[in-house]
XYZ file of C-alpha atoms in Angstrom:
773
model
C 0.000 0.000 0.000
C 1.281 3.468 -0.835
C 0.193 6.853 0.382
C 0.391 10.114 -1.543
C 1.658 13.000 0.534
C 2.880 16.526 -0.045
C 6.593 17.000 -0.472
C 8.554 19.830 1.166
C 7.838 21.913 -1.872
C 4.108 21.862 -1.126
C 3.015 25.464 -0.953
C -0.705 25.182 -1.464
C -3.423 22.748 -0.434
C -4.692 20.563 -3.220
C -8.446 20.972 -3.238
C -9.186 18.156 -5.663
C -7.758 15.310 -7.675
C -6.995 14.867 -11.362
C -8.668 11.864 -12.946
C -6.843 9.775 -15.499
C -9.748 10.533 -17.824
C -9.100 14.261 -17.537
C -6.313 14.628 -20.021
C -7.183 18.296 -20.469
C -5.696 20.364 -17.637
C -8.558 22.837 -17.957
C -11.083 20.092 -17.266
C -8.947 18.835 -14.378
C -8.784 22.240 -12.769
C -12.479 22.741 -13.315
C -13.244 19.454 -11.569
C -11.346 20.624 -8.516
C -13.685 23.558 -8.114
C -16.815 21.431 -8.027
C -18.614 21.624 -4.661
C -18.687 18.390 -2.673
C -21.832 16.244 -2.316
C -24.690 18.646 -2.784
C -23.206 21.115 -0.334
C -25.040 24.396 -0.475
C -22.769 27.281 -1.382
C -24.404 29.528 1.188
C -23.651 26.993 3.919
C -19.934 26.909 3.121
C -17.965 29.052 5.608
C -15.079 29.319 3.161
C -17.302 31.195 0.754
C -17.100 34.959 0.434
C -20.647 35.512 1.622
C -21.083 38.543 3.838
C -24.539 37.401 4.896
C -23.176 34.097 6.121
C -20.433 35.782 8.134
C -22.850 38.278 9.658
C -25.223 35.472 10.605
C -22.422 33.622 12.397
C -21.322 36.774 14.261
C -24.818 37.788 15.352
C -25.778 34.270 16.413
C -22.543 33.905 18.406
C -23.216 37.237 20.122
C -26.810 36.237 20.858
C -25.814 32.913 22.402
C -23.160 34.699 24.487
C -25.779 37.091 25.898
C -28.140 34.205 26.685
C -25.416 32.337 28.551
C -24.377 35.433 30.509
C -27.969 35.846 31.677
C -28.265 32.121 32.397
C -25.218 31.774 34.667
C -25.557 35.155 36.403
C -29.192 34.570 37.381
C -28.458 31.024 38.572
C -25.704 32.408 40.804
C -28.062 35.053 42.171
C -30.859 32.545 42.736
C -28.546 30.174 44.589
C -27.083 32.728 47.026
C -29.360 35.787 46.907
C -26.092 37.602 46.309
C -27.666 41.027 45.776
C -28.914 41.116 49.377
C -25.703 39.998 51.074
C -23.326 42.296 52.910
C -19.769 42.812 51.671
C -18.533 40.355 54.323
C -21.099 37.712 53.414
C -20.217 38.059 49.728
C -16.592 37.441 50.540
C -17.544 34.448 52.676
C -19.253 32.825 49.685
C -15.838 32.598 47.997
C -14.561 29.512 49.812
C -11.253 27.669 49.372
C -9.017 28.984 46.583
C -11.772 31.279 45.292
C -11.293 33.471 48.346
C -7.547 33.452 47.791
C -7.880 34.749 44.221
C -10.476 37.348 45.156
C -8.186 38.650 47.932
C -5.602 39.770 45.380
C -8.261 41.501 43.265
C -9.436 43.248 46.443
C -5.835 44.216 47.230
C -5.404 45.895 43.834
C -8.780 47.649 44.072
C -8.292 48.990 47.606
C -4.615 49.977 47.298
C -3.896 53.732 47.407
C -2.470 53.552 43.883
C -2.295 50.909 41.180
C 1.486 50.727 41.587
C 1.040 50.053 45.305
C -1.460 47.290 44.553
C 0.885 45.559 42.115
C 3.729 45.928 44.604
C 1.618 44.350 47.352
C 0.881 41.227 45.325
C 4.440 40.895 44.039
C 5.959 41.296 47.510
C 3.423 39.567 49.710
C 4.168 38.485 53.290
C 0.654 37.602 54.493
C -0.086 34.585 52.261
C 2.692 32.282 53.492
C 3.752 34.059 56.648
C 6.543 34.826 57.427
C 7.868 34.240 53.903
C 7.665 36.978 51.269
C 6.454 35.608 47.932
C 5.556 36.927 44.484
C 1.919 35.859 44.194
C 1.727 37.027 40.571
C 4.410 34.458 39.807
C 2.872 31.679 41.870
C -0.896 31.954 41.399
C -1.595 33.028 37.780
C -3.275 36.255 38.905
C -3.503 38.076 35.573
C -7.330 37.873 35.531
C -7.436 39.633 38.922
C -4.792 42.130 37.832
C -6.692 42.975 34.647
C -10.076 43.248 36.393
C -8.535 45.302 39.204
C -7.092 47.761 36.691
C -10.398 47.937 34.811
C -12.314 48.577 38.039
C -10.013 51.420 39.044
C -10.405 53.013 35.615
C -14.179 52.566 35.687
C -14.527 53.936 39.215
C -12.304 56.924 38.380
C -14.313 57.690 35.242
C -17.634 57.526 37.129
C -16.334 59.784 39.914
C -14.917 62.243 37.402
C -18.213 62.444 35.507
C -20.352 62.440 38.646
C -22.131 59.208 37.692
C -23.736 56.858 40.208
C -22.426 53.357 39.695
C -24.087 51.474 42.556
C -27.194 51.448 44.706
C -27.045 50.589 48.418
C -29.711 49.671 50.963
C -29.986 48.207 54.436
C -31.044 44.574 54.738
C -32.707 43.207 57.881
C -31.502 39.630 58.333
C -33.640 38.516 61.279
C -32.728 35.690 63.656
C -31.110 38.113 66.076
C -28.476 39.111 63.493
C -27.676 42.787 62.984
C -28.784 44.517 59.754
C -26.212 44.853 56.964
C -25.560 47.317 54.166
C -25.847 45.761 50.704
C -24.833 47.431 47.433
C -25.586 46.455 43.858
C -24.076 47.699 40.591
C -20.760 47.779 38.767
C -19.454 50.243 41.344
C -19.382 47.411 43.859
C -16.057 45.538 43.494
C -17.677 42.097 43.850
C -20.251 42.843 41.155
C -17.584 44.180 38.805
C -15.473 41.066 39.336
C -18.397 38.732 38.713
C -19.346 40.652 35.575
C -15.906 39.848 34.203
C -16.485 36.160 34.953
C -19.903 36.192 33.264
C -18.398 37.823 30.157
C -15.873 34.994 29.934
C -18.751 32.513 30.246
C -20.391 34.275 27.308
C -17.197 33.962 25.286
C -17.225 30.215 26.007
C -20.575 29.687 24.290
C -19.785 32.096 21.435
C -16.539 30.232 20.740
C -18.308 26.892 20.990
C -20.804 28.022 18.356
C -18.054 29.191 15.985
C -16.196 25.939 16.660
C -19.229 23.917 15.623
C -19.695 26.043 12.489
C -16.058 25.688 11.442
C -15.864 21.969 12.070
C -19.156 21.024 10.429
C -19.115 23.612 7.661
C -22.635 24.793 8.489
C -24.491 27.051 10.897
C -26.567 24.022 11.816
C -23.479 22.438 13.355
C -22.956 25.485 15.550
C -26.590 25.446 16.644
C -26.316 21.770 17.523
C -23.131 22.309 19.563
C -24.648 25.175 21.579
C -27.914 23.303 22.144
C -25.997 20.302 23.490
C -24.022 22.621 25.770
C -27.134 24.179 27.319
C -28.921 20.845 27.655
C -25.892 19.396 29.496
C -24.912 22.589 31.273
C -24.435 21.013 34.680
C -21.915 18.558 33.213
C -20.092 21.203 31.157
C -19.245 23.923 33.666
C -19.498 25.018 37.271
C -18.927 28.725 36.661
C -22.404 29.485 38.028
C -21.474 27.975 41.418
C -17.744 28.804 41.701
C -17.025 31.945 39.611
C -13.465 32.895 40.717
C -11.863 29.532 39.860
C -9.063 29.626 37.263
C -11.069 27.478 34.855
C -13.715 30.205 34.615
C -11.157 32.491 32.968
C -8.971 29.952 31.197
C -11.391 27.511 29.592
C -12.816 30.074 27.123
C -9.242 30.907 26.145
C -8.408 27.223 25.736
C -11.407 26.847 23.421
C -10.142 29.789 21.370
C -6.663 28.268 21.275
C -7.992 24.901 20.096
C -10.087 26.718 17.480
C -6.953 28.513 16.226
C -5.102 25.209 15.936
C -8.095 23.693 14.137
C -8.184 26.584 11.653
C -4.470 26.324 10.990
C -4.828 22.613 10.256
C -7.910 23.152 8.119
C -6.180 25.754 5.991
C -2.893 23.826 5.772
C -1.063 26.693 7.424
C 2.345 27.701 6.098
C 5.033 29.259 8.314
C 3.604 32.767 8.390
C 3.441 35.430 11.043
C -0.359 35.390 11.011
C -0.725 31.734 11.941
C 2.203 31.747 14.347
C 0.805 34.845 16.080
C -2.641 33.255 16.445
C -1.220 30.228 18.283
C 1.304 32.343 20.200
C -1.232 34.802 21.622
C -3.948 32.270 22.437
C -1.482 29.855 24.076
C 0.109 32.675 26.041
C -3.241 33.821 27.431
C -4.070 30.269 28.507
C -0.775 29.716 30.282
C -0.861 32.947 32.301
C -4.422 32.398 33.560
C -4.317 28.773 34.810
C -1.445 26.609 35.951
C -3.212 23.478 34.640
C -3.323 24.815 31.062
C 0.209 23.549 30.436
C -0.937 19.945 30.888
C -3.804 20.396 28.415
C -1.470 21.975 25.862
C 1.029 19.156 26.392
C -1.635 16.635 25.353
C -2.336 18.805 22.322
C 1.316 18.716 21.299
C 1.411 14.914 21.610
C -1.750 14.537 19.499
C -0.436 16.770 16.704
C 2.921 15.004 16.703
C 1.202 11.610 16.398
C -0.912 12.895 13.494
C 2.237 14.187 11.833
C 3.981 10.846 12.228
C 1.156 8.999 10.452
C 1.110 11.569 7.646
C -2.185 13.338 8.431
C -0.605 16.636 9.508
C 2.059 18.014 7.189
C 5.464 19.389 8.106
C 4.456 23.016 7.621
C 1.588 22.749 10.104
C 3.664 21.068 12.806
C 6.347 23.716 12.303
C 3.827 26.555 12.658
C 2.435 25.000 15.815
C 5.797 24.295 17.416
C 7.224 27.764 16.768
C 4.039 29.523 17.896
C 3.799 27.430 21.049
C 7.484 27.831 21.899
C 7.375 31.622 21.632
C 4.085 31.676 23.564
C 5.652 29.684 26.399
C 8.651 32.001 26.426
C 6.395 35.040 26.825
C 4.318 33.269 29.492
C 7.376 32.440 31.602
C 8.451 36.078 31.363
C 5.003 37.403 32.313
C 4.841 34.954 35.237
C 8.237 36.148 36.448
C 9.915 32.801 35.823
C 7.210 30.497 37.172
C 8.986 27.252 38.109
C 5.984 25.026 37.435
C 5.789 26.225 33.833
C 9.526 26.590 33.199
C 10.173 22.961 34.193
C 6.980 21.573 32.642
C 6.642 18.553 30.375
C 5.245 20.891 27.701
C 8.487 22.880 27.565
C 10.573 19.720 27.312
C 8.315 18.192 24.646
C 8.621 20.883 21.978
C 12.346 20.422 21.326
C 12.069 16.675 20.504
C 9.049 17.353 18.285
C 10.949 19.980 16.317
C 14.115 17.892 16.034
C 12.380 14.670 14.985
C 10.144 16.431 12.465
C 13.198 17.937 10.755
C 15.026 14.584 10.748
C 11.971 12.846 9.278
C 11.564 15.393 6.505
C 15.237 15.206 5.564
C 15.173 11.414 5.538
C 11.985 11.303 3.518
C 13.282 13.786 0.952
C 16.409 11.681 0.531
C 14.599 8.346 0.222
C 11.705 9.540 -1.965
C 12.679 12.707 -3.794
C 9.776 14.674 -5.267
C 8.981 13.856 -8.876
C 8.933 16.766 -11.265
C 7.941 15.414 -14.706
C 7.491 17.821 -17.564
C 4.021 17.864 -19.108
C 3.641 16.249 -22.488
C 1.114 16.784 -25.241
C -0.628 14.013 -27.116
C -3.082 13.652 -29.916
C -6.653 14.559 -29.243
C -5.879 17.038 -26.489
C -6.594 20.695 -26.629
C -3.748 23.189 -26.535
C -2.829 24.241 -23.053
C -2.248 27.764 -21.899
C 0.843 28.834 -20.008
C -1.094 29.145 -16.761
C -2.702 25.699 -17.008
C 0.666 24.191 -17.931
C 2.273 25.756 -14.896
C -0.481 24.537 -12.575
C -0.177 20.993 -13.936
C 3.579 21.015 -13.351
C 3.051 22.129 -9.767
C 0.354 19.512 -9.212
C 2.579 16.758 -10.589
C 5.576 17.863 -8.561
C 3.641 17.833 -5.307
C 2.610 14.219 -5.297
C 5.027 11.535 -4.188
C 4.098 7.932 -3.468
C 5.366 6.872 -0.051
C 5.046 3.287 1.240
C 2.604 2.936 4.097
C 5.190 1.055 6.142
C 7.233 4.275 6.302
C 4.521 5.917 8.388
C 4.327 2.890 10.657
C 8.088 3.133 11.210
C 7.783 6.862 11.925
C 5.154 6.270 14.576
C 6.701 3.204 16.223
C 10.239 4.603 16.369
C 9.934 8.365 16.696
C 7.074 8.612 19.205
C 8.778 6.549 21.960
C 12.102 8.290 21.305
C 10.482 11.729 21.506
C 8.679 10.774 24.715
C 11.833 9.387 26.323
C 13.761 12.500 25.295
C 11.086 14.768 26.783
C 10.991 12.841 30.072
C 14.805 12.914 30.309
C 14.867 16.649 29.631
C 12.166 17.243 32.219
C 13.995 15.223 34.865
C 17.278 17.022 34.271
C 15.626 20.433 34.122
C 13.721 19.849 37.365
C 16.933 18.737 39.076
C 18.783 21.763 37.752
C 16.063 24.152 38.957
C 15.572 22.245 42.212
C 11.787 22.128 41.840
C 9.188 19.422 42.433
C 6.092 21.576 42.011
C 4.318 19.168 39.650
C 5.299 15.981 41.513
C 1.828 15.773 43.069
C 0.266 15.465 39.595
C 2.309 12.384 38.772
C 1.717 10.971 42.264
C -2.014 11.474 41.745
C -1.888 9.584 38.443
C 0.173 6.881 40.086
C -2.425 6.503 42.829
C -5.142 6.043 40.179
C -3.421 3.018 38.640
C -1.705 1.472 41.650
C -2.199 1.088 45.392
C 0.142 4.007 46.045
C -1.046 6.394 48.757
C 0.451 9.436 50.380
C -0.801 12.265 52.550
C -0.945 14.646 49.584
C -2.634 12.249 47.153
C -5.281 11.360 49.755
C -6.093 15.046 50.223
C -6.976 15.049 46.519
C -8.640 11.677 46.070
C -10.809 12.078 49.176
C -12.485 15.032 47.468
C -15.388 13.928 45.222
C -14.251 16.123 42.340
C -10.947 14.230 42.168
C -12.573 10.806 42.202
C -13.200 8.711 39.100
C -15.970 9.800 36.774
C -19.264 8.477 38.091
C -21.837 6.512 36.119
C -24.310 9.282 36.919
C -22.542 11.613 34.509
C -22.606 9.021 31.720
C -26.300 8.422 32.302
C -27.071 12.140 32.140
C -25.293 12.719 28.832
C -26.929 9.606 27.414
C -30.437 10.743 28.339
C -29.839 14.030 26.494
C -28.509 12.010 23.513
C -25.213 13.907 23.628
C -23.020 10.828 23.969
C -24.908 8.855 21.278
C -24.729 11.856 18.910
C -20.978 12.197 19.394
C -20.441 8.459 18.915
C -22.467 8.492 15.686
C -20.312 11.366 14.440
C -17.150 9.386 15.201
C -18.546 6.372 13.356
C -19.379 8.561 10.341
C -15.814 9.913 10.206
C -14.377 6.402 10.513
C -16.655 4.925 7.838
C -15.880 7.686 5.349
C -12.146 7.415 5.997
C -12.034 3.632 5.702
C -14.212 3.680 2.592
C -11.921 6.128 0.799
C -8.784 4.373 2.043
C -9.705 0.884 0.836
C -11.966 1.670 -2.112
C -10.687 -0.072 -5.225
C -11.150 0.632 -8.886
C -11.490 4.409 -8.571
C -8.468 6.259 -9.900
C -9.611 9.565 -8.390
C -9.765 8.088 -4.893
C -6.382 6.403 -5.297
C -4.804 9.771 -6.007
C -6.182 11.324 -2.808
C -3.624 12.297 -0.196
C -3.973 10.812 3.280
C -4.775 14.277 4.653
C -7.707 14.496 2.215
C -9.135 11.243 3.517
C -8.403 11.770 7.202
C -8.716 15.529 7.529
C -6.220 17.018 9.996
C -8.642 19.397 11.732
C -11.227 16.682 12.309
C -8.684 14.091 13.434
C -7.061 16.549 15.840
C -10.368 17.250 17.568
C -11.183 13.547 17.735
C -7.782 12.924 19.308
C -8.360 15.768 21.752
C -11.735 14.286 22.701
C -10.076 10.912 23.387
C -7.557 12.560 25.706
C -10.254 14.595 27.463
C -12.245 11.388 27.939
C -9.315 9.708 29.661
C -8.727 12.789 31.828
C -12.382 12.944 32.890
C -12.539 9.230 33.687
C -9.525 9.560 35.983
C -10.498 12.893 37.576
C -14.166 13.846 37.587
C -13.359 17.554 37.881
C -11.859 17.450 34.389
C -15.181 16.637 32.755
C -15.309 20.388 32.057
C -13.057 19.532 29.071
C -14.776 16.280 28.130
C -18.446 17.267 27.915
C -18.047 20.506 25.889
C -15.827 18.700 23.393
C -18.514 16.072 22.980
C -20.723 18.994 21.915
C -18.092 20.064 19.375
C -17.816 16.581 17.871
C -21.604 16.186 17.832
C -21.747 19.191 15.472
C -20.395 16.905 12.710
C -23.888 15.463 12.421
C -24.729 18.630 10.490
C -21.833 18.200 8.038
C -22.839 17.327 4.486
C -19.387 15.913 3.883
C -19.936 13.041 6.281
C -23.608 12.531 5.501
C -23.558 12.706 1.710
C -25.316 9.341 1.742
C -28.434 11.383 2.528
C -28.814 12.789 -0.983
C -31.626 15.201 -0.171
C -30.487 18.139 1.944
C -34.014 18.749 3.238
C -34.170 15.187 4.542
C -30.856 15.732 6.340
C -32.143 18.829 8.140
C -35.406 17.066 8.950
C -33.441 14.313 10.690
C -31.484 16.998 12.553
C -34.762 18.469 13.758
C -35.881 15.055 14.982
C -32.586 14.663 16.865
C -32.973 18.064 18.521
C -36.500 17.148 19.542
C -35.216 13.990 21.193
C -32.498 15.953 22.984
C -35.023 18.513 24.195
C -37.081 15.942 26.064
C -34.447 15.647 28.806
C -32.448 18.773 28.009
C -35.242 21.205 28.819
C -35.878 19.338 32.074
C -32.218 19.830 32.975
C -32.435 23.574 32.344
C -35.624 23.895 34.410
C -34.035 21.885 37.224
C -30.973 24.131 37.259
C -33.015 27.317 37.282
C -35.293 26.039 40.033
C -32.431 25.999 42.568
C -33.292 28.767 45.050
C -31.260 29.489 48.145
C -29.799 32.151 50.385
C -26.288 32.146 51.739
C -25.763 32.272 55.482
C -22.857 31.032 57.598
C -23.198 32.520 61.069
C -20.382 30.496 62.740
C -17.856 31.622 60.128
C -19.098 35.205 60.371
C -18.632 35.114 64.159
C -15.108 33.774 63.726
C -14.183 36.502 61.237
C -15.658 39.261 63.420
C -13.754 37.958 66.431
C -10.482 37.886 64.498
C -11.104 41.442 63.293
C -11.831 42.875 66.736
C -9.866 40.718 69.165
C -6.522 40.013 67.489
C -3.617 42.117 66.373
C -3.333 42.897 62.632
C 0.084 41.207 62.755
C -1.200 37.985 64.389
C -0.604 34.914 62.225
C -3.087 32.073 61.754
C -2.944 28.437 60.681
C -5.651 25.840 60.149
C -7.800 24.198 57.459
C -7.017 25.611 54.033
C -10.561 26.808 53.184
C -10.849 28.719 56.478
C -7.449 30.311 55.984
C -8.530 31.661 52.604
C -11.565 33.319 54.207
C -9.544 34.790 57.068
C -6.977 36.198 54.646
C -9.682 37.701 52.437
C -11.933 39.216 55.096
C -9.477 40.140 57.866
C -6.159 40.597 56.086
C -4.403 38.677 58.865
C -1.258 36.765 57.866
C -1.846 33.052 57.275
C 0.731 30.304 57.246
C -1.018 27.970 54.776
C -3.621 28.375 52.030
C -5.517 26.292 49.418
C -3.209 26.773 46.422
C -1.581 23.337 46.491
C 0.582 23.462 43.346
C 3.791 24.487 45.128
C 5.988 21.814 46.711
C 6.999 24.083 49.583
C 3.399 24.973 50.345
C 2.410 21.298 50.379
C 5.029 20.566 53.030
C 4.020 23.669 54.967
C 0.371 22.556 54.972
C 1.369 19.065 56.051
C 3.142 20.532 59.076
C 0.097 22.636 59.977
C -2.156 19.605 59.623
C -0.158 17.809 62.303
C -2.806 19.345 64.575
C -5.145 16.686 63.118
C -2.659 13.832 63.566
C -1.971 11.385 66.409
C 1.340 12.964 67.296
C 1.909 14.135 70.852
C 0.840 17.643 71.823
C 4.454 18.796 72.514
C 5.484 17.688 69.009
C 2.570 19.545 67.414
C 3.299 22.643 69.503
C 6.959 22.642 68.526
C 6.056 22.365 64.824
C 3.615 25.293 64.949
C 5.979 27.398 67.045
C 8.774 26.934 64.488
C 6.367 28.176 61.803
C 5.696 31.321 63.897
C 1.984 30.596 64.271
C 0.120 32.731 66.834
C -3.339 31.180 66.531
C -4.538 27.855 65.170
C -8.151 27.362 64.034
C -9.897 24.038 64.507
C -13.083 23.100 62.645
C -15.421 20.444 64.021
C -15.842 18.570 60.746
C -12.066 18.405 60.288
C -11.618 16.929 63.773
C -14.363 14.328 63.558
C -16.004 14.107 60.153
C -15.187 12.188 57.005
C -17.078 12.263 53.704
C -15.878 8.807 52.722
C -14.483 5.810 54.545
C -10.774 6.192 55.125
C -10.837 9.925 54.448
C -10.845 11.500 57.904
C -7.752 13.496 58.772
C -6.660 10.827 61.253
C -6.983 8.223 58.469
C -4.685 10.299 56.269
C -2.163 10.553 59.071
C -2.393 6.827 59.770
C -1.125 6.290 56.215
C 1.607 8.894 56.600
C 2.608 8.041 60.178
C 1.645 4.399 60.853
C 3.827 4.239 63.980
C 1.412 6.571 65.796
C -1.788 4.609 65.095
C -2.225 3.581 68.718
C -2.173 7.149 70.061
C -5.293 9.313 70.460
C -5.912 12.035 67.887
C -4.818 15.515 68.956
C -7.629 17.584 67.446
C -10.577 16.098 69.395
C -8.667 16.551 72.658
C -8.059 20.218 71.943
C -11.487 20.880 70.454
C -13.642 19.740 73.388
C -11.298 20.030 76.373
C -12.003 23.152 78.460
C -8.897 22.610 80.586
C -6.399 24.337 78.342
C -3.544 21.902 77.720
C -0.337 23.902 77.834
C 0.985 25.316 75.581
C -2.430 25.885 73.898
C -5.164 28.144 75.236
C -8.710 28.290 73.872
C -9.652 31.910 73.230
C -12.677 31.457 70.969
C -15.382 28.850 70.569
C -18.716 28.625 68.820
C -20.804 25.820 67.336
C -18.307 25.044 64.594
C -14.913 26.600 65.313
C -12.353 26.719 68.093
C -9.366 29.075 68.123
C -6.289 28.153 70.143
C -3.636 30.659 71.039
C -0.132 29.236 71.041
C 1.736 30.164 74.167
C 5.117 31.801 73.782
C 5.558 31.793 77.581
C 4.055 30.086 80.686
C 0.291 30.602 81.110
C 0.607 33.008 84.055
C 2.457 35.510 81.868
C 0.064 35.279 78.920
C -1.917 38.409 78.215
C -5.172 37.093 76.763
C -8.016 39.356 75.734
C -11.484 38.369 76.826
C -13.994 37.767 74.081
C -17.762 37.822 74.187
C -17.725 34.582 72.170
C -15.821 32.541 74.780
C -18.105 30.175 76.651
C -17.341 29.505 80.317
C -19.306 26.280 80.393
C -18.315 23.133 78.645
C -20.149 22.451 75.392
C -22.052 19.176 75.366
C -19.747 16.312 74.550
C -20.604 14.150 71.567
C -19.782 10.560 70.883
C -17.549 10.352 67.815
C -16.074 7.241 66.341
C -12.352 7.412 65.726
């Protein structure tokens, strides 16, 4: 078997094939311009139709507006956000959301913008007493951009005398004091959330354009967006957790994948336009989310595999590699030399891809040089013009028959070598830089396939979002017909490709290049879906990549190219309408169920804790405790914290492990010594962290039993400190309510301690509860 590919001299995509019967070059060129399989010209996005382009733009904008309204109202319905006080709004941002919002708040409230940037780049309250560059560590460019925009907006409104918010007093009842609540873009929280909702709108707009580009019809875009809305709960959680990095980065990742798809579809040549498109989109992804590098690494592997089997040409892989490399370089600079990115697998993968692609092209050119036969004239043919003669020479020179076994050798030999080279480079680079920031990712993967357990991996796997993908998700996307639709699309692509590959007796088909049969843009997105599927199966949280890409692939059901067997176009669209009707049966129920969620946020114990910290402790007092609580204390009180929820730094992971010794079975003197060395003034205990466990084997004592098996026979420290009124030296309880206990760490004997009285301290013992350990 032989495969026809483009040689290095290929400068233009061949849009058709020359039949042996077409001896006349004019007829051959005319046949290449014939539209494929009854495809309507007005439905072809490559056509120069202004009406088509305007329709795509206006529909994308309309879907973006609908999604903005959808997610913003769901968020309001769930929390009654408009009637919360500033403190309560901050309290809704739990875990790492509160951490990110703190830096936005810092920029907004700083005396000047320069001061705000200086505060986040020289920060000593996030990992007290260390001073760290949080812009380098936490991918804070979304907060920096929104903070700058808010300051400009607020300055403009003040200069013009415009009201930009409305405030009122809200009576909360239940013995709680009234609060002042403000609504409008002049409120920092509302401005921040508006930025998140705009990014959510961009997600749907990009998804629509993606569906249009991939299917070649507006119907494909409509199908992709419909699937997204019908499976909204499985596609995103922006409506419940707005400040997460994925809320800002995923729209940019969609745009980046769309740019790569367009470059493959157009057979991109090494040009500034295509390189810049990949450079800018990749750069924006990398500076907004630390996990983006892993997604882009899978993209690089997929494209390299497609190149090795001859589907992606050398020019396209060169465009991608150069654009990605320069984008990474700019990202590292903007992130001030972020170690996690600088030592990433993505960085180490690009060099082997570039080197092996050059070696392959050189070897191939040597073994199978491009044929350049001169055209000949024969009897019975019409005279050819100079232009047609030139085009025929180019067409002949571009096609070279390469044995299929060559592509098998390329894949079997070069892929393992490239992978081994990348792993070796990564290992050496990490050793040279002295960083292990991404070690927890590989440990997490290891724990998924083996019995390996560690304290850090258990902190991840004991969270439901890091568990394996549940059958519930599969059932939901089956009931909306999303999964069946995507599978049918994959079958259609496979059937068409196999039919054209093995069809005999047709000279036109035999002259097709492999990239004409297995189209690079389609195959890339199928490969990306396969990777996203594996990621989602291993880590349920990553279904935010899997489900939307199912929507993208499902759009191929609207492609005439893959459904040319349905000769009548009207019949095709009628079947599409039937499919949408079937999807709507469950899809509309899902939308109604989402929009019926009504709630109101209230967390009185946490509010009491924050108010006590504000009024009863020094602004320089440092705190340690559960990561989610520390994020809230940092955000709402500004007190220095020793640990926080951003777990991607190796040093922070070890720091958190030391703090969490308070939940272990170690002796109290050992725990005290550890906290004292970390310069902790107060440690916060939460009842659920001392006693509770969501799953069997996932309590904090269970985690420590894995990490410190020699201490299994000792009692746990946290329950003793949480419910014991007799202060065990060197700890002293200074605050207690229904959910939290605050212990002050003694720096001297108890008689010399100067403790402030608090109205929240109870002088009687709380009722003891029976807890299993």
